[in-house]
Coordinates of C-alpha atoms in Angstrom, one line a residue:
M1 CA 23.9 33.8 145.3
R2 CA 24.2 37.2 147.4
V3 CA 26.6 34.6 149.7
L4 CA 28.5 33.8 146.8
Y5 CA 28.7 37.4 145.6
W6 CA 29.3 38.8 148.2
T7 CA 32.3 36.4 149.0
Y8 CA 33.8 36.9 145.7
I9 CA 34.1 41.1 146.2
T10 CA 35.9 40.3 149.8
T11 CA 38.6 38.1 148.3
L12 CA 38.9 40.4 145.5
L13 CA 39.3 42.7 147.7
A14 CA 41.4 40.6 150.6
L15 CA 43.7 39.6 147.1
S16 CA 43.8 43.6 146.4
L17 CA 44.5 45.4 149.5
G18 CA 47.3 41.8 150.0
F19 CA 49.5 43.1 146.8
F20 CA 49.8 46.2 148.0
I21 CA 51.1 45.5 151.1
A22 CA 53.5 43.5 149.7
R23 CA 54.6 45.5 147.4
W24 CA 54.4 48.2 150.3
L25 CA 56.7 46.3 151.6
V26 CA 59.3 45.0 149.5
Q27 CA 59.7 48.9 148.3
S28 CA 59.8 49.8 152.2
G29 CA 62.5 46.6 152.8
G30 CA 64.6 48.2 150.1
R31 CA 64.7 51.1 151.3
A32 CA 65.8 50.5 154.4
I33 CA 68.8 48.7 152.8
G34 CA 69.2 51.9 150.6
W35 CA 69.3 53.4 154.0
Y36 CA 71.7 51.2 155.8
L37 CA 74.4 51.6 152.9
R38 CA 74.3 55.2 152.8
R39 CA 74.7 55.3 156.3
R40 CA 77.4 52.2 156.3
T41 CA 79.6 54.2 153.2
T42 CA 79.4 57.9 154.8
A43 CA 82.8 57.7 156.9
R44 CA 84.2 56.5 152.9
R45 CA 82.4 59.2 150.6
Q46 CA 84.0 61.1 153.4
S47 CA 87.4 59.8 153.3
I48 CA 87.4 60.1 149.8
F49 CA 86.6 64.0 149.3
A50 CA 90.1 64.5 152.0
Q51 CA 92.2 62.6 149.7
V52 CA 90.6 64.3 146.2
K53 CA 91.5 67.5 148.0
L54 CA 94.9 66.5 149.5
D55 CA 95.6 65.2 145.7
E56 CA 94.3 68.2 143.9
E57 CA 96.2 70.5 146.5
S58 CA 99.3 68.1 145.1
Y59 CA 98.6 68.5 141.7
Q60 CA 98.5 71.9 142.1
S61 CA 101.7 72.4 144.0
Q62 CA 103.7 70.4 141.8
E63 CA 101.8 72.0 138.3
R64 CA 101.9 68.4 136.4
F65 CA 99.1 69.3 134.0
S66 CA 100.6 67.4 131.7
P67 CA 101.4 69.7 127.8
K68 CA 100.1 66.6 126.1
S69 CA 96.1 67.1 126.8
D70 CA 94.3 69.2 124.7
D71 CA 93.1 72.7 126.7
G72 CA 91.2 73.1 123.2
D73 CA 89.0 70.1 124.2
W74 CA 88.5 71.6 127.6
E75 CA 87.0 75.3 126.1
K76 CA 84.7 73.3 123.6
V77 CA 82.9 71.1 126.4
E78 CA 82.9 74.2 128.5
S79 CA 81.4 75.5 126.4
Y80 CA 77.9 73.7 127.1
A81 CA 75.2 75.6 128.2
A82 CA 75.6 75.8 132.4
G83 CA 72.4 74.2 133.6
T84 CA 70.4 76.4 136.0
A85 CA 69.2 75.0 139.8
T86 CA 66.1 73.5 140.6
N87 CA 64.3 73.7 143.2
G88 CA 66.5 75.9 145.6
G89 CA 69.2 73.4 144.6
Q90 CA 72.8 74.2 144.2
A91 CA 73.2 75.0 140.2
A92 CA 73.8 72.6 137.4
N93 CA 77.4 73.8 136.5
E94 CA 78.5 74.3 140.1
W95 CA 77.6 71.0 140.8
V96 CA 79.5 68.5 143.2
G97 CA 79.0 65.4 144.3
V98 CA 80.2 61.6 143.5
I99 CA 79.5 60.2 140.0
G100 CA 79.8 56.1 139.4
F101 CA 81.0 54.3 136.9
F102 CA 80.0 50.5 136.6
H103 CA 82.5 49.0 134.2
P104 CA 83.8 45.8 135.9
F105 CA 86.3 45.6 133.9
C106 CA 87.8 49.3 132.9
N107 CA 90.7 48.0 131.9
A108 CA 90.1 45.7 129.0
G109 CA 91.8 48.2 126.2
G110 CA 88.3 47.6 124.2
G111 CA 85.9 50.3 122.7
G112 CA 83.5 49.9 125.5
E113 CA 86.3 51.5 127.3
R114 CA 87.2 54.5 124.8
V115 CA 83.9 55.3 125.9
L116 CA 84.2 55.3 130.1
W117 CA 88.0 56.8 129.7
A118 CA 85.7 59.5 126.9
A119 CA 82.9 60.2 129.5
I120 CA 85.0 60.8 132.0
R121 CA 87.3 62.7 130.4
A122 CA 84.5 64.9 129.1
T123 CA 82.6 65.0 132.7
Q124 CA 85.4 66.5 134.4
Q125 CA 85.5 68.8 132.3
R126 CA 82.1 70.1 132.8
W127 CA 82.1 69.4 135.9
P128 CA 85.5 70.0 137.4
K129 CA 84.8 69.2 141.1
T130 CA 83.3 65.9 140.4
V131 CA 84.8 62.8 142.2
C132 CA 84.0 60.4 139.6
V133 CA 84.9 57.3 140.8
V134 CA 85.3 53.5 138.9
Y135 CA 83.9 50.1 140.2
T136 CA 86.5 48.0 139.1
G137 CA 87.0 44.4 138.9
D138 CA 90.8 45.0 137.6
H139 CA 92.6 44.4 141.5
D140 CA 95.7 43.2 138.8
A141 CA 96.0 46.8 137.8
S142 CA 96.7 50.2 140.6
K143 CA 95.1 53.3 139.5
A144 CA 98.7 54.7 137.9
T145 CA 99.0 51.7 136.0
I146 CA 95.1 51.4 134.4
L147 CA 95.6 55.6 133.6
Q148 CA 98.8 54.8 131.9
R149 CA 97.1 52.4 130.0
V150 CA 93.8 54.9 128.3
E151 CA 97.3 57.5 127.7
N152 CA 98.6 54.4 125.4
R153 CA 95.6 52.6 124.7
F154 CA 93.5 55.5 123.4
N155 CA 95.7 58.4 123.7
I156 CA 92.9 60.2 126.1
Y157 CA 94.1 62.5 129.7
L158 CA 92.5 62.7 132.6
H159 CA 92.8 64.4 135.7
S160 CA 94.5 62.0 137.9
P161 CA 92.7 64.3 141.5
T162 CA 89.3 63.5 141.1
I163 CA 89.5 59.8 139.5
V164 CA 88.6 56.6 142.8
F165 CA 89.0 53.1 141.6
L166 CA 86.9 51.5 143.9
Y167 CA 87.9 47.2 143.3
L168 CA 84.8 45.2 143.2
Q169 CA 84.9 42.1 144.9
T170 CA 82.7 39.2 143.3
R171 CA 83.9 39.7 139.8
Y172 CA 83.9 35.7 139.3
Y173 CA 80.1 36.3 139.5
V174 CA 80.1 37.8 135.9
L175 CA 82.4 35.8 134.0
S176 CA 80.5 33.3 131.1
S177 CA 82.4 30.9 132.5
T178 CA 81.2 31.4 135.6
Y179 CA 77.6 29.7 134.1
P180 CA 77.7 27.0 131.2
H181 CA 73.9 26.9 131.2
F182 CA 71.7 29.9 131.3
T183 CA 74.3 32.4 130.4
L184 CA 72.6 35.6 130.3
L185 CA 70.3 34.7 133.1
G186 CA 73.5 34.1 135.0
Q187 CA 75.5 36.5 135.0
S188 CA 72.6 39.4 134.6
L189 CA 71.9 38.2 138.5
G190 CA 75.6 37.7 139.2
S191 CA 75.7 42.5 138.4
L192 CA 73.1 41.7 141.3
V193 CA 75.8 40.3 144.0
L194 CA 78.3 43.1 141.6
A195 CA 76.7 45.8 142.7
H196 CA 75.7 45.8 146.2
D197 CA 79.5 45.4 146.3
A198 CA 80.2 48.2 145.1
F199 CA 77.3 50.3 146.9
S200 CA 78.3 48.6 150.0
M201 CA 81.6 50.4 149.6
L202 CA 80.6 54.2 148.7
V203 CA 77.0 55.1 147.3
P204 CA 77.2 57.7 144.9
D205 CA 75.1 60.8 144.4
I206 CA 74.4 59.4 140.3
F207 CA 74.7 55.6 138.7
I208 CA 75.8 54.6 135.8
D209 CA 76.6 51.7 134.0
T210 CA 78.3 52.3 131.0
M211 CA 78.7 48.3 130.0
G212 CA 75.2 47.0 129.7
Y213 CA 74.4 45.2 132.4
A214 CA 71.5 46.7 133.1
F215 CA 70.2 44.6 135.8
T216 CA 71.9 47.0 137.9
L217 CA 70.7 49.8 137.6
A218 CA 67.0 48.3 138.7
F219 CA 68.6 47.2 142.0
S220 CA 70.2 51.3 142.4
K221 CA 66.4 51.8 142.2
F222 CA 65.2 49.4 144.5
F223 CA 67.7 50.3 147.0
F224 CA 67.8 54.2 145.9
P225 CA 65.0 55.3 144.2
E226 CA 65.7 59.2 144.4
I227 CA 69.4 58.5 143.3
P228 CA 69.3 59.2 139.4
T229 CA 70.6 56.4 136.8
A230 CA 72.1 56.4 132.8
A231 CA 72.3 53.0 131.1
Y232 CA 75.2 53.6 128.1
V233 CA 73.6 50.3 125.9
H234 CA 76.4 49.2 123.5
Y235 CA 74.9 46.1 122.6
P236 CA 71.3 44.9 124.1
T237 CA 71.3 42.0 125.5
I238 CA 69.1 39.9 124.6
S239 CA 67.0 41.3 120.7
T240 CA 64.6 40.4 118.5
D241 CA 67.7 39.2 115.9
M242 CA 69.1 36.9 118.4
L243 CA 65.9 35.0 118.4
G244 CA 65.9 35.0 114.7
S245 CA 69.2 33.2 114.9
L246 CA 68.1 31.0 116.3
D247 CA 66.4 29.2 112.9
A248 CA 69.5 30.4 110.9
E249 CA 72.7 29.2 109.2
N250 CA 75.9 30.3 108.8
E251 CA 77.4 33.0 109.8
K252 CA 74.8 34.7 112.1
G253 CA 75.4 35.1 115.5
L254 CA 77.1 32.6 117.9
N255 CA 74.1 30.5 118.0
A256 CA 72.8 30.4 114.2
G257 CA 70.8 27.4 114.3
A258 CA 70.1 26.7 118.1
G259 CA 66.5 26.6 117.6
K260 CA 65.8 22.8 116.1
G261 CA 64.6 19.9 118.6
W262 CA 63.2 19.7 121.9
R263 CA 66.6 21.9 123.0
G264 CA 65.7 24.6 120.6
K265 CA 62.7 25.2 121.7
M266 CA 63.7 25.2 125.5
K267 CA 66.2 27.4 124.6
R268 CA 63.6 30.0 122.9
A269 CA 61.3 29.9 125.4
Y270 CA 64.4 30.7 128.2
W271 CA 65.3 34.1 125.8
H272 CA 61.7 34.5 125.7
I273 CA 60.9 35.2 129.5
F274 CA 64.9 36.8 130.1
A275 CA 63.9 39.2 127.6
W276 CA 60.8 40.5 129.4
M277 CA 63.0 40.0 132.5
Y278 CA 65.5 42.6 131.2
S279 CA 62.1 44.8 129.2
W280 CA 60.8 45.2 132.9
T281 CA 64.7 46.3 134.5
G282 CA 64.6 48.9 131.4
G283 CA 61.5 50.9 132.0
G284 CA 62.7 52.5 135.4
I285 CA 66.4 54.1 133.8
D286 CA 66.3 57.7 133.5
V287 CA 68.5 58.7 130.7
V288 CA 69.2 55.7 128.0
M289 CA 72.2 56.7 125.5
T290 CA 72.3 53.8 122.8
N291 CA 75.9 53.8 120.4
S292 CA 74.6 53.3 117.3
S293 CA 70.5 54.0 115.4
W294 CA 71.3 49.9 115.5
T295 CA 71.2 49.7 119.0
Q296 CA 68.6 52.4 119.2
A297 CA 65.8 50.7 117.0
H298 CA 66.4 47.4 119.7
I299 CA 66.8 48.9 122.7
R300 CA 62.9 51.8 121.7
S301 CA 61.5 47.7 120.9
L302 CA 62.3 45.8 124.9
W303 CA 62.0 49.3 126.5
G304 CA 59.6 51.1 125.4
A305 CA 56.9 49.9 126.4
N306 CA 57.9 49.9 129.7
R307 CA 58.8 53.1 129.9
A308 CA 56.5 54.9 128.5
K309 CA 54.1 52.7 131.7
R310 CA 56.3 53.8 134.7
H311 CA 55.9 57.4 132.6
Q312 CA 60.1 57.8 131.6
I313 CA 60.1 60.1 129.2
A314 CA 62.5 61.0 128.0
D315 CA 63.9 58.7 124.7
V316 CA 66.4 56.9 123.9
E317 CA 69.3 58.9 122.5
V318 CA 72.1 57.6 120.5
V319 CA 75.6 59.1 120.9
F320 CA 78.0 58.2 119.0
P321 CA 80.7 56.9 120.9
P322 CA 84.0 59.2 120.3
V323 CA 86.6 57.9 117.2
A324 CA 90.4 59.5 117.7
V325 CA 88.8 61.3 114.0
E326 CA 90.5 64.1 114.2
E327 CA 94.2 62.3 115.4
L328 CA 94.4 60.8 112.8
E329 CA 93.2 63.3 110.4
E330 CA 96.9 64.8 111.6
A331 CA 99.0 61.7 112.0
I332 CA 98.1 60.4 108.4
V333 CA 98.1 61.5 105.4
V334 CA 95.3 60.1 102.5
N335 CA 96.6 61.2 99.2
E336 CA 98.3 60.2 96.1
S337 CA 101.8 60.4 97.6
S338 CA 100.6 58.4 100.1
E339 CA 98.7 55.8 97.8
K340 CA 102.8 54.7 97.1
K341 CA 103.3 54.1 100.5
R342 CA 100.3 51.5 101.8
E343 CA 101.1 47.9 101.4
R344 CA 98.8 45.5 100.9
V345 CA 97.8 44.3 104.3
L346 CA 94.3 43.5 105.8
L347 CA 94.0 44.9 108.9
Y348 CA 91.4 43.5 111.3
I349 CA 91.6 45.4 114.6
A350 CA 88.8 43.9 117.3
Q351 CA 88.9 42.2 120.5
F352 CA 90.4 38.1 120.7
R353 CA 86.2 37.5 121.1
P354 CA 84.7 34.6 120.2
E355 CA 81.5 37.0 118.4
K356 CA 84.4 38.8 116.6
N357 CA 84.5 36.3 114.7
H358 CA 87.9 36.4 113.6
A359 CA 87.7 32.3 112.2
L360 CA 84.9 33.8 109.8
V361 CA 88.4 36.5 108.0
I362 CA 90.8 34.0 108.4
R363 CA 88.0 31.9 106.0
A364 CA 87.5 34.5 103.1
F365 CA 91.2 35.2 103.7
S366 CA 92.1 32.0 103.0
Q367 CA 89.9 31.2 100.0
M368 CA 90.9 34.6 98.3
I369 CA 94.4 32.8 99.0
H370 CA 94.5 29.6 97.6
S371 CA 92.0 31.0 94.9
S372 CA 93.4 29.3 91.1
A373 CA 92.5 32.3 88.8
D374 CA 95.7 33.3 87.3
E375 CA 93.5 37.5 88.1
N376 CA 93.8 36.2 92.0
M377 CA 97.0 35.0 92.2
K378 CA 98.2 39.1 90.9
I379 CA 96.5 40.8 93.1
T380 CA 97.2 38.5 96.5
A381 CA 101.3 38.3 96.0
G382 CA 102.9 39.4 99.1
L383 CA 99.5 40.0 100.9
R384 CA 98.5 39.7 104.6
L385 CA 96.2 39.5 107.4
V386 CA 97.3 41.2 110.3
L387 CA 94.8 40.3 113.4
I388 CA 95.0 42.8 116.3
G389 CA 93.2 43.2 119.1
S390 CA 93.4 43.3 123.5
V391 CA 93.7 39.8 125.4
R392 CA 92.0 39.8 129.0
N393 CA 92.1 37.3 130.1
S394 CA 93.5 33.5 129.4
E395 CA 89.7 32.7 127.8
D396 CA 90.8 35.3 125.3
A397 CA 94.6 33.7 125.0
T398 CA 92.4 30.8 124.5
K399 CA 91.2 32.1 122.0
V400 CA 94.2 33.9 119.7
Y401 CA 95.7 30.2 120.0
D402 CA 92.8 28.7 118.4
L403 CA 92.6 31.5 115.7
R404 CA 96.9 30.7 115.7
L405 CA 95.3 26.8 115.0
L406 CA 93.4 27.5 112.5
A407 CA 95.8 29.7 109.9
H408 CA 98.1 27.0 110.5
E409 CA 95.3 24.0 108.7
L410 CA 94.5 26.8 106.0
K411 CA 97.8 26.6 105.0
V412 CA 97.2 31.0 105.9
K413 CA 99.7 31.0 108.6
D414 CA 102.9 32.6 107.0
Q415 CA 100.5 34.9 106.0
V416 CA 98.4 36.0 109.0
E417 CA 100.6 37.7 111.7
F418 CA 98.3 38.3 115.8
L419 CA 99.0 41.9 117.6
C420 CA 97.9 41.5 120.3
D421 CA 97.3 44.5 123.2
A422 CA 98.8 46.7 120.6
S423 CA 99.6 50.6 121.9
W424 CA 98.5 53.1 120.0
P425 CA 101.4 54.2 118.6
E426 CA 101.5 50.7 117.4
I427 CA 98.4 50.7 115.5
L428 CA 98.3 54.3 114.4
E429 CA 101.0 53.0 112.5
W430 CA 99.4 50.1 110.9
L431 CA 96.5 52.3 109.8
R432 CA 98.6 54.9 108.1
K433 CA 99.9 51.5 106.1
S434 CA 97.2 48.7 105.9
W435 CA 95.4 48.8 102.4
I436 CA 92.1 47.8 103.7
G437 CA 90.3 47.6 107.4
V438 CA 88.2 44.9 108.3
N439 CA 85.2 43.6 110.7
G440 CA 83.7 40.7 110.6
M441 CA 81.6 40.4 113.4
W442 CA 77.8 39.8 112.8
N443 CA 75.4 42.9 114.1
E444 CA 78.6 44.8 115.5
H445 CA 77.1 47.7 117.7
F446 CA 78.6 49.7 116.0
G447 CA 82.1 49.5 115.3
I448 CA 85.0 52.0 116.5
G449 CA 87.5 49.9 114.7
V450 CA 85.2 51.0 111.0
V451 CA 84.8 54.4 112.1
E452 CA 88.9 54.2 112.7
Y453 CA 89.7 52.8 109.3
Q454 CA 87.7 55.2 107.2
A455 CA 89.4 58.2 109.0
A456 CA 92.8 56.3 108.6
G457 CA 91.5 55.9 104.3
L458 CA 91.4 52.7 104.2
I459 CA 89.0 50.6 102.3
C460 CA 86.6 49.6 104.7
I461 CA 84.8 45.0 104.4
V462 CA 82.0 45.3 107.3
N463 CA 79.4 42.1 107.9
E464 CA 76.3 43.6 106.2
S465 CA 73.8 44.0 109.3
G466 CA 74.3 45.9 112.7
G467 CA 76.3 49.5 113.1
P468 CA 78.8 49.2 110.4
K469 CA 75.6 48.2 108.0
E470 CA 73.3 51.3 108.7
D471 CA 75.4 54.2 110.8
I472 CA 79.4 54.0 109.2
V473 CA 79.8 52.3 106.0
V474 CA 76.9 54.4 103.9
E475 CA 76.7 56.2 101.4
Y476 CA 78.2 59.8 101.4
D477 CA 78.9 62.4 98.5
G478 CA 77.4 60.5 95.9
G479 CA 79.1 57.4 96.7
P480 CA 80.3 54.2 98.5
T481 CA 82.4 54.5 101.7
G482 CA 83.4 50.7 101.4
F483 CA 82.0 47.1 100.6
H484 CA 79.1 45.5 102.7
A485 CA 79.7 41.0 103.1
N486 CA 77.8 38.3 104.9
D487 CA 79.7 35.0 104.4
A488 CA 83.3 33.6 104.1
S489 CA 82.9 33.5 99.7
E490 CA 81.8 37.0 99.8
F491 CA 84.1 38.7 102.3
A492 CA 86.4 36.9 100.5
A493 CA 84.6 38.4 96.8
Q494 CA 84.7 41.7 98.5
F495 CA 88.7 41.5 99.0
T496 CA 89.3 40.9 95.5
R497 CA 87.1 44.0 94.5
A498 CA 88.6 45.9 96.9
L499 CA 92.2 45.2 95.4
S500 CA 91.2 45.4 91.9
M501 CA 90.1 48.8 91.9
S502 CA 92.0 51.5 89.8
S503 CA 94.0 53.3 92.3
R504 CA 91.9 56.0 91.6
D505 CA 88.3 54.4 92.3
T506 CA 90.5 53.8 95.6
L507 CA 92.1 56.8 96.7
A508 CA 87.9 58.5 96.4
M509 CA 87.0 55.9 98.0
R510 CA 89.4 56.7 101.2
L511 CA 89.0 60.1 101.3
R512 CA 84.8 60.0 100.7
A513 CA 85.1 57.5 103.7
R514 CA 87.9 60.3 105.4
S515 CA 84.9 62.8 104.9
S516 CA 82.8 60.4 106.5
A517 CA 83.9 59.8 109.7
K518 CA 83.4 63.2 110.6
R519 CA 80.6 62.7 111.8
F520 CA 82.1 61.0 114.8
T521 CA 84.9 62.9 116.7
E522 CA 85.8 62.8 120.1
E523 CA 84.2 66.9 120.2
A524 CA 81.1 65.1 119.4
F525 CA 80.5 62.6 121.4
A526 CA 81.7 65.0 124.4
T527 CA 79.1 68.0 123.2
R528 CA 76.7 65.1 123.5
W529 CA 77.0 62.8 126.2
V530 CA 77.8 66.7 128.3
G531 CA 74.5 67.5 127.6
Q532 CA 73.3 63.4 128.8
M533 CA 74.7 64.3 132.4
D534 CA 73.4 67.8 132.3
R535 CA 69.8 65.7 132.6
L536 CA 70.8 64.2 135.5
V537 CA 73.5 66.4 137.4
S538 CA 69.8 68.5 137.0
M539 CA 68.3 66.3 139.2
S540 CA 70.0 65.2 140.9
A541 CA 71.5 69.3 142.2
G542 CA 67.8 68.9 142.7
L543 CA 67.1 66.4 145.7
D544 CA 70.3 67.1 146.5
T545 CA 70.4 63.4 148.5
H546 CA 73.7 63.8 150.4
P547 CA 75.0 66.8 151.9
H548 CA 78.6 67.9 149.7
P549 CA 81.3 69.5 151.6
K550 CA 81.9 73.5 150.7
N551 CA 85.0 74.6 148.8
K552 CA 86.9 71.7 149.6
H553 CA 88.3 71.4 145.9

């Protein structure tokens, strides 16, 4: 017995020692690769700083500071409390370094891209000597082309000399079309290939994922444990709502009702395994921001336990996306006189992607148009549905084609209009003259377009889920700011309800919604973003992992 006992104890000790040795070897291997990548990219880093210096001098000498930029914005952001030196390092407000923004589709023109560019603008204003590097896969667009699109689409003006674009060669690995099966896992593992591609070009001082590829942040920690990381989460890759949708029907996401049969059980098991992996990746991220209360609750649920185990005490913070509320208020008048200029238009602004559920809105519109009720016939006279969105690739273009076919089948093609890749002035004009703003996506993470509707004075009709329900279209100042719906019939009924309101009630709702939208201004975003960035900069300034060039700018 005694021999068996000591054999048992010896085996346990051997296994434990083997585990710790294996773990040490893996960690050491990761750091060795990180050291190699850092050394390999040193020359590029020096070259970038040298080029930034030349571009800055040229920019200053030619006095190209755009008269369109809002100097007031700079003052507002710069007034944020300055950081202080830590561990004898550089003061945070004087910090000079490289911030890497991982955003493979930076030229897509959607709400996520607005967050990226507004974040870079706020960062430039707060730390003007810092270089902002965007890792992108948009090879068909030059730096000038991308920045011009940012100005046209979002009316955001950036300081060109301190922005650098590094072009990824491996974006194919995160396309959903690459993985007909196990798409979530394939894209997440594929993002690791992109992350290695990014680090092979340049190792930043701070690494930020602004597009939802959390696995890349865990990869960064594997190679560079000392580099601060941050995630701005628009939408959790997996959530309890997604798991629940497997048993749901109708409009509850793309996988509604997919949990039936043996295939459904396999899918459920796969999703649970992936959820565990996703939870693990979020445990080591230094700063986590979400775009809404809905996303925050899900990320806390998914990442909270692992973050606590790994001593990440920082809470998950809500940083509402920036919306051009002030600009819309200046450009669009909402009063009794403006009501006479509005047209009977239902407006839906969203990228042409499957999850945006344009088909639901078209079906609801068709139901309303073809209703036999005499009251509806009066309301729908001259009514139009206008769909505005960006088209990123051939898949999106195919989606638009399919939606056109659907409108034709439902006999509303003459009343439905598609506007692809519209400029900001065009969008502004439609916001000015439309009557109703629609959002059909189930569990929309936030809904920048919905806030734009409110700021422009539109009556909002949104899916009864996610950010639009919990954060945006809520009771305000004692009354509703819009309506909620779940399926095509409910949307059709709410369209009718909104169009049937008296002019007095309609104007009152428009004004309440506009006042409510002030919670989501660009200034509010910049202040919150800089607050979170200040923590990252302080961490990096204290560590000082790279020798920063002195007096280079």
